[in-house]
Tab-separated table of C-alpha atoms in Angstrom:
chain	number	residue	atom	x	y	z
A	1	UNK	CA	-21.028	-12.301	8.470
A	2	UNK	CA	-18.365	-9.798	6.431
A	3	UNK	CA	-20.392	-6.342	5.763
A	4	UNK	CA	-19.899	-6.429	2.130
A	5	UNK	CA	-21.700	-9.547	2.313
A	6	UNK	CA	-25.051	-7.789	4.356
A	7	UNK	CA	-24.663	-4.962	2.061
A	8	UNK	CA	-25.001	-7.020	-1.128
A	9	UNK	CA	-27.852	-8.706	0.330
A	10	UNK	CA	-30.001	-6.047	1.626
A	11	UNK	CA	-29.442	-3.963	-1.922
A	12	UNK	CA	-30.139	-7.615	-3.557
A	13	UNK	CA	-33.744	-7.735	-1.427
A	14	UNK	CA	-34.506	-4.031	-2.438
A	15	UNK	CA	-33.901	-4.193	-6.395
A	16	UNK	CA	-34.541	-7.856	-7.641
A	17	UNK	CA	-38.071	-7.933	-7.502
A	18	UNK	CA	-38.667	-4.920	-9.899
A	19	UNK	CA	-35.445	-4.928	-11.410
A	20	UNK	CA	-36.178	-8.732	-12.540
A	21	UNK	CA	-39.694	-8.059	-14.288
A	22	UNK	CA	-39.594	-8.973	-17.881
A	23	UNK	CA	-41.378	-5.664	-18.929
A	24	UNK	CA	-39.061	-3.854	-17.057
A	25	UNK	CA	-36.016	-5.465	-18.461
A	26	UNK	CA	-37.209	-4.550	-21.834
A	27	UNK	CA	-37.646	-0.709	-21.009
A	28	UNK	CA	-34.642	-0.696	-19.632
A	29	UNK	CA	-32.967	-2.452	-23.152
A	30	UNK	CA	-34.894	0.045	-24.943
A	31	UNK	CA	-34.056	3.161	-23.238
A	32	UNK	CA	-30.186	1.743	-23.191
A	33	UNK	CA	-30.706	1.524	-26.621
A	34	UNK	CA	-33.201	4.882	-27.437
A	35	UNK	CA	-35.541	3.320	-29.093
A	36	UNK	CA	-38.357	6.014	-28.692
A	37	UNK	CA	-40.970	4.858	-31.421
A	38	UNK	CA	-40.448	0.918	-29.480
A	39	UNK	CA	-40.397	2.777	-26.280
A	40	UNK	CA	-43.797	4.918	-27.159
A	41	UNK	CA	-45.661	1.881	-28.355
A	42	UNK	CA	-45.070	0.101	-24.783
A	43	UNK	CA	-46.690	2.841	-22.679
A	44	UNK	CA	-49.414	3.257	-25.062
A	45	UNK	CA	-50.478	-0.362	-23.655
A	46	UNK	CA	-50.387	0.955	-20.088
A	47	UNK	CA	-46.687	0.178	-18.815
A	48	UNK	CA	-45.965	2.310	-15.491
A	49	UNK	CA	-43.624	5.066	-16.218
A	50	UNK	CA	-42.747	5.393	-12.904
A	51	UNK	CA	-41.796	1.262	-12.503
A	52	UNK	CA	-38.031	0.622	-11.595
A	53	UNK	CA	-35.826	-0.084	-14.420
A	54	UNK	CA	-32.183	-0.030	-12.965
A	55	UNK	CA	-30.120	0.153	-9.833
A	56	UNK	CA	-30.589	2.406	-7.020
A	57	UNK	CA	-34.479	1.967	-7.253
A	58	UNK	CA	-34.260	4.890	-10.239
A	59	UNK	CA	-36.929	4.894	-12.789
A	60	UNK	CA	-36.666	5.241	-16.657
A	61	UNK	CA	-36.221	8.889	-16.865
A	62	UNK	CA	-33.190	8.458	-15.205
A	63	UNK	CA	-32.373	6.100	-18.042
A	64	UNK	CA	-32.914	8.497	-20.424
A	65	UNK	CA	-30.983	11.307	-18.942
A	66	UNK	CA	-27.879	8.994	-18.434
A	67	UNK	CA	-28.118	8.841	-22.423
A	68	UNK	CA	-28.236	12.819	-22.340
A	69	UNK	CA	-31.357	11.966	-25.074
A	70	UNK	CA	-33.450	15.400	-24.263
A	71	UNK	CA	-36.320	13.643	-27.069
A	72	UNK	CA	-36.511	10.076	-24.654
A	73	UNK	CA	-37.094	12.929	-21.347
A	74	UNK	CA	-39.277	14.848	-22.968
A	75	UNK	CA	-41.478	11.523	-23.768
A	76	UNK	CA	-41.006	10.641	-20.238
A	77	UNK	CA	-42.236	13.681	-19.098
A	78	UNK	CA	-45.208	13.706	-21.669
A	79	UNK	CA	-46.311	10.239	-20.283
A	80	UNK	CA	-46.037	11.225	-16.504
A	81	UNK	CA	-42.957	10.873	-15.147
A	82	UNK	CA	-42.576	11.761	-11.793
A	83	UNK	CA	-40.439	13.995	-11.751
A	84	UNK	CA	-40.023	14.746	-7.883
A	85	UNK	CA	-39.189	11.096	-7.116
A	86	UNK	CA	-35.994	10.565	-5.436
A	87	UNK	CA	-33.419	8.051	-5.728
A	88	UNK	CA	-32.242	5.506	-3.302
A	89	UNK	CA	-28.365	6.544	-3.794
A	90	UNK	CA	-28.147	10.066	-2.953
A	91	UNK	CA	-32.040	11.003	-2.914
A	92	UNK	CA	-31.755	12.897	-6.226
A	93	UNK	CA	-34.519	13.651	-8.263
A	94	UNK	CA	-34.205	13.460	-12.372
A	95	UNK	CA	-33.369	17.142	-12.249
A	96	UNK	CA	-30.363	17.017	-9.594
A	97	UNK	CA	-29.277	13.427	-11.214
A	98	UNK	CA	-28.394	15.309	-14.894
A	99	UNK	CA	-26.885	17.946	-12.805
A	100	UNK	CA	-24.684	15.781	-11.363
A	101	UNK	CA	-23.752	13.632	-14.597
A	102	UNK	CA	-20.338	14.333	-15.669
A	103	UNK	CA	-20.608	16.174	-19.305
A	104	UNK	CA	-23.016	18.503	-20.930
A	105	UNK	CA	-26.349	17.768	-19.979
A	106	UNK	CA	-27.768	21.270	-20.095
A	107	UNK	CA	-30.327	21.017	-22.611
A	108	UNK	CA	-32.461	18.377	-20.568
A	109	UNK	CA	-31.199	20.096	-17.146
A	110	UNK	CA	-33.088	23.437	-18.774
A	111	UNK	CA	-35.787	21.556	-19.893
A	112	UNK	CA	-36.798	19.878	-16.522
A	113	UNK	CA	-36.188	23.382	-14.861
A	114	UNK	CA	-39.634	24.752	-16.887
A	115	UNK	CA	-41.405	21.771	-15.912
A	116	UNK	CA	-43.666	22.113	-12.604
A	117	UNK	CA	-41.370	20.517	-9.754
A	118	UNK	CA	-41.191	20.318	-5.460
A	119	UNK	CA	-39.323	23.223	-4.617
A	120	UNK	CA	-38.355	21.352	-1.162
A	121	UNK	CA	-37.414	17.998	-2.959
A	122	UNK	CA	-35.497	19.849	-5.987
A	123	UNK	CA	-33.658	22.718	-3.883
A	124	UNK	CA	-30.061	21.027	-4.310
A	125	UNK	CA	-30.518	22.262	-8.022
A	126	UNK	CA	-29.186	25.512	-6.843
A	127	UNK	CA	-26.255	24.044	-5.589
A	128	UNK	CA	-25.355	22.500	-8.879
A	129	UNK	CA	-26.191	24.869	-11.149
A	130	UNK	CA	-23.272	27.120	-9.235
A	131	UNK	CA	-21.003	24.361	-8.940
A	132	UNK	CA	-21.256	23.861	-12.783
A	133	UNK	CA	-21.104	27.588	-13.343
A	134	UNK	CA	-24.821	27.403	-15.155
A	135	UNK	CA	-26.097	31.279	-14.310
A	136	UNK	CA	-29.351	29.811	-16.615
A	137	UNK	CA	-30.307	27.092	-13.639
A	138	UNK	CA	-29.350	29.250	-10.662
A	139	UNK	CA	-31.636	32.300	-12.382
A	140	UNK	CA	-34.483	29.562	-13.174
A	141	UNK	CA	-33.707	28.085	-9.170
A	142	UNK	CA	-34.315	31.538	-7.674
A	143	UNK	CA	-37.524	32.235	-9.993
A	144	UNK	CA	-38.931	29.097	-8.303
A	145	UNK	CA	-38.198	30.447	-4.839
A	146	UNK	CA	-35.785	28.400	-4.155
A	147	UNK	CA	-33.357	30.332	-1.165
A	148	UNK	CA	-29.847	31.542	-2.551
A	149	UNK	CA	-28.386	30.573	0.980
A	150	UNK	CA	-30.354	26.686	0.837
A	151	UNK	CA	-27.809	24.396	2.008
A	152	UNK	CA	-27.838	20.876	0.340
A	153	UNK	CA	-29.224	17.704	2.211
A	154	UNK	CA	-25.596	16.224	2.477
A	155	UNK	CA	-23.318	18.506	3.141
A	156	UNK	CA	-25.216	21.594	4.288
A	157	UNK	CA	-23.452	24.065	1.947
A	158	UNK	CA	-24.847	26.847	0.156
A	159	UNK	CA	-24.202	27.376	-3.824
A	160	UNK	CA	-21.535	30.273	-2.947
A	161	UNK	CA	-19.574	27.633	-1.564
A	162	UNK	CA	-19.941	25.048	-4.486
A	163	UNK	CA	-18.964	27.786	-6.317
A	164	UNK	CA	-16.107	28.954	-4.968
A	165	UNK	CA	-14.935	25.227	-4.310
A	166	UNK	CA	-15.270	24.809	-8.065
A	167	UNK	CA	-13.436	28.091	-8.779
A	168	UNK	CA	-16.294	30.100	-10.651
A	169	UNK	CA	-15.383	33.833	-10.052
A	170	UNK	CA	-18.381	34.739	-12.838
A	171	UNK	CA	-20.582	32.531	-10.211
A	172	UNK	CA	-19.425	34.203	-6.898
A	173	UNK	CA	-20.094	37.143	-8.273
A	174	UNK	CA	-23.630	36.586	-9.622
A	175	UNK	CA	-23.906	34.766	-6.438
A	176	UNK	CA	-23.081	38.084	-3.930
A	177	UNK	CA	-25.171	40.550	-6.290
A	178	UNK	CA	-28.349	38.438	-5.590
A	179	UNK	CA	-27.934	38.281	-1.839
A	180	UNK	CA	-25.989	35.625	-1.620
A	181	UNK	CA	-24.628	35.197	2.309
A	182	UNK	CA	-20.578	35.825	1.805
A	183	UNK	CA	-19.855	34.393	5.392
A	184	UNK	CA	-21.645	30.986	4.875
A	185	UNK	CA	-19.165	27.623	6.011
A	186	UNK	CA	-18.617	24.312	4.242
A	187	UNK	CA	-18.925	21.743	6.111
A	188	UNK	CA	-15.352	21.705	7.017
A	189	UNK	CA	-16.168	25.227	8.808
A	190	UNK	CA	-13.971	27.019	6.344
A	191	UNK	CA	-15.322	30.231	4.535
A	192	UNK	CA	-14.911	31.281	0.773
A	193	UNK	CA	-11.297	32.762	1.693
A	194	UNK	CA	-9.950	29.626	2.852
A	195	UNK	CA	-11.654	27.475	0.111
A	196	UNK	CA	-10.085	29.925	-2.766
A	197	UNK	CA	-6.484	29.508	-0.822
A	198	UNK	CA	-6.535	26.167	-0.562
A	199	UNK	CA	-7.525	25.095	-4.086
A	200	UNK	CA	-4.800	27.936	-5.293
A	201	UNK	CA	-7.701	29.819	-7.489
A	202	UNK	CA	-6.034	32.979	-7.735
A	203	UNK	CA	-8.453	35.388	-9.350
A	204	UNK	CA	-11.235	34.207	-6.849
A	205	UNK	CA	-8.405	35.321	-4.185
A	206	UNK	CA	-7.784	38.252	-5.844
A	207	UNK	CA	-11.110	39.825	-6.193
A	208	UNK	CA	-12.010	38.709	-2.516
A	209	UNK	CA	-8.813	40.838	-1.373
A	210	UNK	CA	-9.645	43.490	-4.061
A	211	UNK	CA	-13.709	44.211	-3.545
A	212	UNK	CA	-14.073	42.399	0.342
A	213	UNK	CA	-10.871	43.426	2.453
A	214	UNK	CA	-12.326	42.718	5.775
A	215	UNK	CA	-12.925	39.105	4.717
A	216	UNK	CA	-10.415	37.305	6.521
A	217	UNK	CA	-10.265	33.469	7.322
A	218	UNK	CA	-11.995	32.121	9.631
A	219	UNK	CA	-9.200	28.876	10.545
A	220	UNK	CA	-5.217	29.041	10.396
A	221	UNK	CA	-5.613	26.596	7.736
A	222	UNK	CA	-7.466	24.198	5.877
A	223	UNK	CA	-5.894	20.408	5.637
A	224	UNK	CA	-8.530	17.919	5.016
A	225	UNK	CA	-7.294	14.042	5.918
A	226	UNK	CA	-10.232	12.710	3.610
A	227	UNK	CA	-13.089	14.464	2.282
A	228	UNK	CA	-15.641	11.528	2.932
A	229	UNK	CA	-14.856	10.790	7.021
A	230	UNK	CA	-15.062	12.886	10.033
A	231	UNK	CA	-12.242	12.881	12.091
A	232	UNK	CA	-15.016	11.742	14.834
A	233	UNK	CA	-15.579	8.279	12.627
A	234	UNK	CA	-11.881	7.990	12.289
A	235	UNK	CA	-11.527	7.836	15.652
A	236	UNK	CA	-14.354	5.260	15.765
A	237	UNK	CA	-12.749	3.647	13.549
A	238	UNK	CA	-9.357	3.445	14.985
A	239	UNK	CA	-10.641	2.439	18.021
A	240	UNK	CA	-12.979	-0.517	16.634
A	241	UNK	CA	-16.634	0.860	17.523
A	242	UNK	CA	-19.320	-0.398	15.320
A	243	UNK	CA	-21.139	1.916	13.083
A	244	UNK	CA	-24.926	0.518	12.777
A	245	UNK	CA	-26.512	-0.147	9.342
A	246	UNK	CA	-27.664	3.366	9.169
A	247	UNK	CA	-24.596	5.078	9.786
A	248	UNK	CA	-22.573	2.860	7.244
A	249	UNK	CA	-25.287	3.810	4.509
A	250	UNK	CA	-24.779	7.774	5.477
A	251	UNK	CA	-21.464	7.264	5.242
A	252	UNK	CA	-21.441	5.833	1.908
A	253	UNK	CA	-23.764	8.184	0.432
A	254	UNK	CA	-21.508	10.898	1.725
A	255	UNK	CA	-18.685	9.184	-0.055
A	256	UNK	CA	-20.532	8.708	-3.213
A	257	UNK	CA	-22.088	12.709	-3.285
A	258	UNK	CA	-18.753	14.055	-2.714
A	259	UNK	CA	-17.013	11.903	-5.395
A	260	UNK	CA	-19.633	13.475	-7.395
A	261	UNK	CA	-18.997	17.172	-6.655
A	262	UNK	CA	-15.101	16.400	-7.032
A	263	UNK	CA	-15.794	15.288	-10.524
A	264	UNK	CA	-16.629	18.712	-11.426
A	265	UNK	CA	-14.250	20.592	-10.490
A	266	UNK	CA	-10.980	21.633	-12.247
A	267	UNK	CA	-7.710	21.007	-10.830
A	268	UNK	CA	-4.129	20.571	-11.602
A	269	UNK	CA	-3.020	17.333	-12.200
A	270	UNK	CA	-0.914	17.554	-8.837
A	271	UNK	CA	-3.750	18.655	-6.873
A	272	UNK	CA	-5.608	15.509	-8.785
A	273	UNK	CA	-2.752	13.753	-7.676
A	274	UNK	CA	-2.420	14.230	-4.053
A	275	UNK	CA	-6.741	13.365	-3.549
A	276	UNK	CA	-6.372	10.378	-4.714
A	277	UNK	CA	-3.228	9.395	-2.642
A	278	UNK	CA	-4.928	10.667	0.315
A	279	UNK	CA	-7.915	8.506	-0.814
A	280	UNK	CA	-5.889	5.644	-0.892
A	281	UNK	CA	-3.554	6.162	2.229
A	282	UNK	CA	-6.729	6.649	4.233
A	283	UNK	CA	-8.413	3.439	2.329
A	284	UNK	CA	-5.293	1.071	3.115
A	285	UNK	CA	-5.330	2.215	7.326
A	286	UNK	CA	-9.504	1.285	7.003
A	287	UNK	CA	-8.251	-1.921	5.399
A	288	UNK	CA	-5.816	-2.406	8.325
A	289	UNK	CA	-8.474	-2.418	11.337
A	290	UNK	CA	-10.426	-4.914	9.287
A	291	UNK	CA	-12.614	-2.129	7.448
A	292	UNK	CA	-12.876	-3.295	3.778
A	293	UNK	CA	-16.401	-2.094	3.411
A	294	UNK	CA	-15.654	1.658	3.638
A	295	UNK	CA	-11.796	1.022	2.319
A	296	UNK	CA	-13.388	-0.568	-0.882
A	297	UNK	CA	-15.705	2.683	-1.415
A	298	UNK	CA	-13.056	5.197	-0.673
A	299	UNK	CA	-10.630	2.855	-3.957
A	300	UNK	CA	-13.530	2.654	-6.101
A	301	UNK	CA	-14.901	6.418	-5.857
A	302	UNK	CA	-10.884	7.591	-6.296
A	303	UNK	CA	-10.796	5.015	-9.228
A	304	UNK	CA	-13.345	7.066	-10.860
A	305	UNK	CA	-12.077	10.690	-10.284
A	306	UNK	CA	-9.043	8.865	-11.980
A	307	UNK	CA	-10.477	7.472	-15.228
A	308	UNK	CA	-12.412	10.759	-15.223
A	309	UNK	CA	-9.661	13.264	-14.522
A	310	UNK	CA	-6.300	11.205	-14.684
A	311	UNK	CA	-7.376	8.841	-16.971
A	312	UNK	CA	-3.833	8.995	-19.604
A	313	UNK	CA	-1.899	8.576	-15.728
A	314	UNK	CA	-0.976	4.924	-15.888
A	315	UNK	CA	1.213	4.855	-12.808
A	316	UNK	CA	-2.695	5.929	-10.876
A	317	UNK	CA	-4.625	3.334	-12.502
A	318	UNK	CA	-2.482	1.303	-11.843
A	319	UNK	CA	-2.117	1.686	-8.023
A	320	UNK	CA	-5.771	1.734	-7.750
A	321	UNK	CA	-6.392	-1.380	-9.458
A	322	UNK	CA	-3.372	-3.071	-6.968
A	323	UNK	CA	-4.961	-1.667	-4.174
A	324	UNK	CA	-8.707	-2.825	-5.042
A	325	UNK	CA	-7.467	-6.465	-6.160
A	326	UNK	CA	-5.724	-6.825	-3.221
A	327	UNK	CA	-8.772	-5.727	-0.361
A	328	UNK	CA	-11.161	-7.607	-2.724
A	329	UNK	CA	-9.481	-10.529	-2.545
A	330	UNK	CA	-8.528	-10.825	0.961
A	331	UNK	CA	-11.972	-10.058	1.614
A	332	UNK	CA	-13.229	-12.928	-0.219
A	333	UNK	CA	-14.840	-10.780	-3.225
A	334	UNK	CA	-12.509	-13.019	-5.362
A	335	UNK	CA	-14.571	-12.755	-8.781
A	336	UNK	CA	-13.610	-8.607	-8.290
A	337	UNK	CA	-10.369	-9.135	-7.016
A	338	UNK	CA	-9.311	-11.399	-10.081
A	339	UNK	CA	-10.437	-8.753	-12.285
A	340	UNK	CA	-8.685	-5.980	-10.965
A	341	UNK	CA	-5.629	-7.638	-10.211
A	342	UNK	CA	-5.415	-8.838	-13.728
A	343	UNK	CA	-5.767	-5.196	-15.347
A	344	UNK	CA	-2.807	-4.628	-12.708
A	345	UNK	CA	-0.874	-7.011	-14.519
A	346	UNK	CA	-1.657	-5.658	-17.958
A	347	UNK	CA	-0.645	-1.949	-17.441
A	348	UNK	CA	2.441	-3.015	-15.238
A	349	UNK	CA	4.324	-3.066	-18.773
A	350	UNK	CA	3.454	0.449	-19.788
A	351	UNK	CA	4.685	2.314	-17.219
A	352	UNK	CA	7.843	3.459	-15.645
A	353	UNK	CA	10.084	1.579	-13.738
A	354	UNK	CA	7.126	0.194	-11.914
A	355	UNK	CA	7.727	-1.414	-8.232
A	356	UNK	CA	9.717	-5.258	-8.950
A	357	UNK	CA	7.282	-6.631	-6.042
A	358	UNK	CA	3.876	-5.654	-7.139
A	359	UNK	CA	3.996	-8.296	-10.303
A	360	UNK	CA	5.223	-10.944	-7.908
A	361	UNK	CA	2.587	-10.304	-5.202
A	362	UNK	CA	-0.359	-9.610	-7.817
A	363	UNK	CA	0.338	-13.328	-9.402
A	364	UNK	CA	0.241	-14.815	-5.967
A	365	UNK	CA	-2.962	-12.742	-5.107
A	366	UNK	CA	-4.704	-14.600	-8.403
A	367	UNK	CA	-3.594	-18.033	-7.032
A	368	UNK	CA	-5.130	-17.297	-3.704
A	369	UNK	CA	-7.848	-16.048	-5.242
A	370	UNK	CA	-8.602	-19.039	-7.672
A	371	UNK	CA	-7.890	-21.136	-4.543
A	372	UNK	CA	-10.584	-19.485	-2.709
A	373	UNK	CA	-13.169	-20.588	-5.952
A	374	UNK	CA	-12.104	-24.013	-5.931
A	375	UNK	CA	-10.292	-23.787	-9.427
A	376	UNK	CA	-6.913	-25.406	-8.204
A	377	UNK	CA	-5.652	-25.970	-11.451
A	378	UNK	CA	-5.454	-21.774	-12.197
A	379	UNK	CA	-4.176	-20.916	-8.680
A	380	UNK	CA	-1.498	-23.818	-9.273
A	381	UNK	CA	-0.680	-21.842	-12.422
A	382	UNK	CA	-0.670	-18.167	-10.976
A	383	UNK	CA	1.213	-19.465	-7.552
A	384	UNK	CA	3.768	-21.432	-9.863
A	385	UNK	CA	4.420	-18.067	-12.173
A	386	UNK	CA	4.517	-16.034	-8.978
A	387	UNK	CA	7.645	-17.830	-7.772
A	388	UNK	CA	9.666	-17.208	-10.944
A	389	UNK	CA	9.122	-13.403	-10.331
A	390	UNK	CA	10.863	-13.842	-6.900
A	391	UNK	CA	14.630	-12.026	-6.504
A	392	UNK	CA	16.520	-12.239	-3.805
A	393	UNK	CA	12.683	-12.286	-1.277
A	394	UNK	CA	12.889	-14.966	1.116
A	395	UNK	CA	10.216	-14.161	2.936
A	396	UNK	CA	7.948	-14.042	-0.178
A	397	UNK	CA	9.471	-17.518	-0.893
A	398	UNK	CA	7.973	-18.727	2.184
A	399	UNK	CA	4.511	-17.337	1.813
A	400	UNK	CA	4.414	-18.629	-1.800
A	401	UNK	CA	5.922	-22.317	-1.031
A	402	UNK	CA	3.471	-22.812	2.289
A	403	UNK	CA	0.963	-21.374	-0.583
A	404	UNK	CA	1.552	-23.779	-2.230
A	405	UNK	CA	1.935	-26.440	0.224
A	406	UNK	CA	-1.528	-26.207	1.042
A	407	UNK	CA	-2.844	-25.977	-2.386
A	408	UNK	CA	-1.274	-29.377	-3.136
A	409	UNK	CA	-3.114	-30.947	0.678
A	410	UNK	CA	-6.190	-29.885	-0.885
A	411	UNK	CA	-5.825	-31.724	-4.355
């Protein structure tokens, strides 16, 4: 049974019963479409506030926030909202989830920081609030009693790190006048020196050489192969161990978190450039030793740092989508293969000088993939316009031919 395939299923057996109620369906319409008085009239007759409306087992408020409508939270929160529940995708709690929305979602972020919350279950607000260079949150963090060295629950590192990682000099420097321990480690074991050399953020660099002297690094240097595997589970995986259920879902949630945290950070568009081919290098070797699962998380999360951050690069987009239509479909996720490979094909005229082969191959991807859905008469089509695209390729002529061979067997 392929992974993807026990994923989907267990995630199916968590979220369809609640996710499938009729009155939850309609909250969740309503909220999508802020409709507070409609909204107000169905909890006045006793609906649960705190009832499931979308994926990832999160409740309305999270709803809400996602619309960055601070009059929807604060009826949420008048209606009681728990506001200490957690998530199933990365055990965030309303608070941390606007923190980690990409945008400006300060007003409901302050907000739910003067409401009374767990201090244990809302710590990673800290975190945040310096990675997003929000001195209001870290202030309102520390007045809870909330540790200026916490580490967060999933990469152990302490706000001075997500601030230095996201280049906030005004941050560090609140950060170190409030106590804040300058020799902490990311999880890579690099300090703040390294961190500020590696991500080029000069001033940082500067002001560390300028006020902390005897702050040297702690490593030669700082190279990172990925930033969502170990090189322990690369081994693993080079070598073909399984990874049980639980390790797969820490893995992903890893993934997921740190494609978060990237989002808000600045970079150049070359440093941009070079994650997201190392997220795709490292994605195509996973694919190679049979690893789809983990390859398809590592396309989709760089997929969205590109729409977010790279979104007018073409060329990107249009490697990405390639890339994803290509492991979908040999992985029999043809309904997701189909669509990516087709927006391959419609941006493959707007760029550059784009690779001659990559039309070819994504046409006879489509007619494999119709083939695999039983809709002959498409992958005829696709596998017939594939061949015209073929110059001077005789082993492509092959593949597509005995392609096509078969196709006709099966008619």
């Amino acid at each position: 049974m392929k992974i993807s395939f026990i994923f989907t299923f267990i995630f199916s057996l968590m979220y369809s019963s609640s996710l499938n109620n009729p009155k939850n369906q309609k909250m969740k319409h309503l909220i999508q479409n802020e409709k507070v008085n409609e909204i107000k009239k169905i909890l006045d007759n006793g609906l649960d506030i705190n009832k499931v409306v979308t994926d990832f087992n999160r409740t309305g408020i999270y709803l809400a926030i996602e619309k960055n409508n601070l009059e929807l939270v604060k009826l949420f929160v008048q209606y009681g909202a728990d506001l200490d529940y957690e998530d199933e995708q990365y055990l965030n709690t309303p608070l941390n989830y606007a923190q980690s929305l990409v945008g400006d979602f300060s007003d409901i972020i302050h907000y739910l920081l003067k409401q009374e919350l767990d201090i244990e279950k809302n710590s990673d607000c800290i975190c945040w609030a310096a990675g997003s260079n929000d001195i209001y949150s870290v202030k309102k963090s520390l007045e809870m009693g909330i540790d200026i060295n916490y580490k967060d629950k999933i990469d152990g590192e302490t706000a001075l790190i997500w601030a230095v990682g996201s280049g906030h000099l005004e941050m560090l420097q609140f950060l170190l006048e409030q106590g804040a321990d300058i020799h902490a480690l990311s999880r890579y074991d690099t300090n703040i020196v390294e961190i500020a050399d590696c991500y080029h953020y000069k001033k940082i660099t500067e002001y560390l050489q300028l006020n902390y002297p005897n702050l040297t690094k702690v490593t030669n240097s700082v190279y990172i192969t990925t930033p969502s595997l170990t090189s322990e589970e690369l081994e693993r995986f080079r070598e073909k161990k399984e990874f049980g259920l639980k390790e797969r879902e820490k893995i992903v949630k890893r993934m997921n978190h740190i494609t978060s945290k990237l989002l808000h950070l600045r970079k150049s568009k070359r440093e941009w450039d070079d994650i997201l081919k190392n997220q795709a290098q490292q994605a195509m070797k996973l694919a190679m030793v049979n690893e789809t699962f983990f390859a398809v998380e590592l396309l989709e999360n760089a997929l969205k740092i590109a729409q977010t951050k790279m979104k007018d690069n073409k060329r990107v987009l249009f490697k990405l989508y390639s890339d994803l239509g290509s492991i979908y479909i040999l992985d029999a996720e043809y309904p997701k293969g189909i669509k990516y490979t087709k927006k391959t094909i419609q941006l493959y005229k707007t760029i550059n000088r784009p690779p001659p082969f990559l039309l070819q191959a994504s046409y006879h991807y489509l007619g494999f993939a119709y083939r695999g859905l039983g809709d002959y008469e498409e992958a005829l089509k696709y596998y017939k316009h594939s061949l015209t695209l073929i110059k001077n390729n005789p082993l492509s002529l092959v593949s597509t031919y005995t392609a096509l061979a078969g196709l006709y067997n099966e008619l």
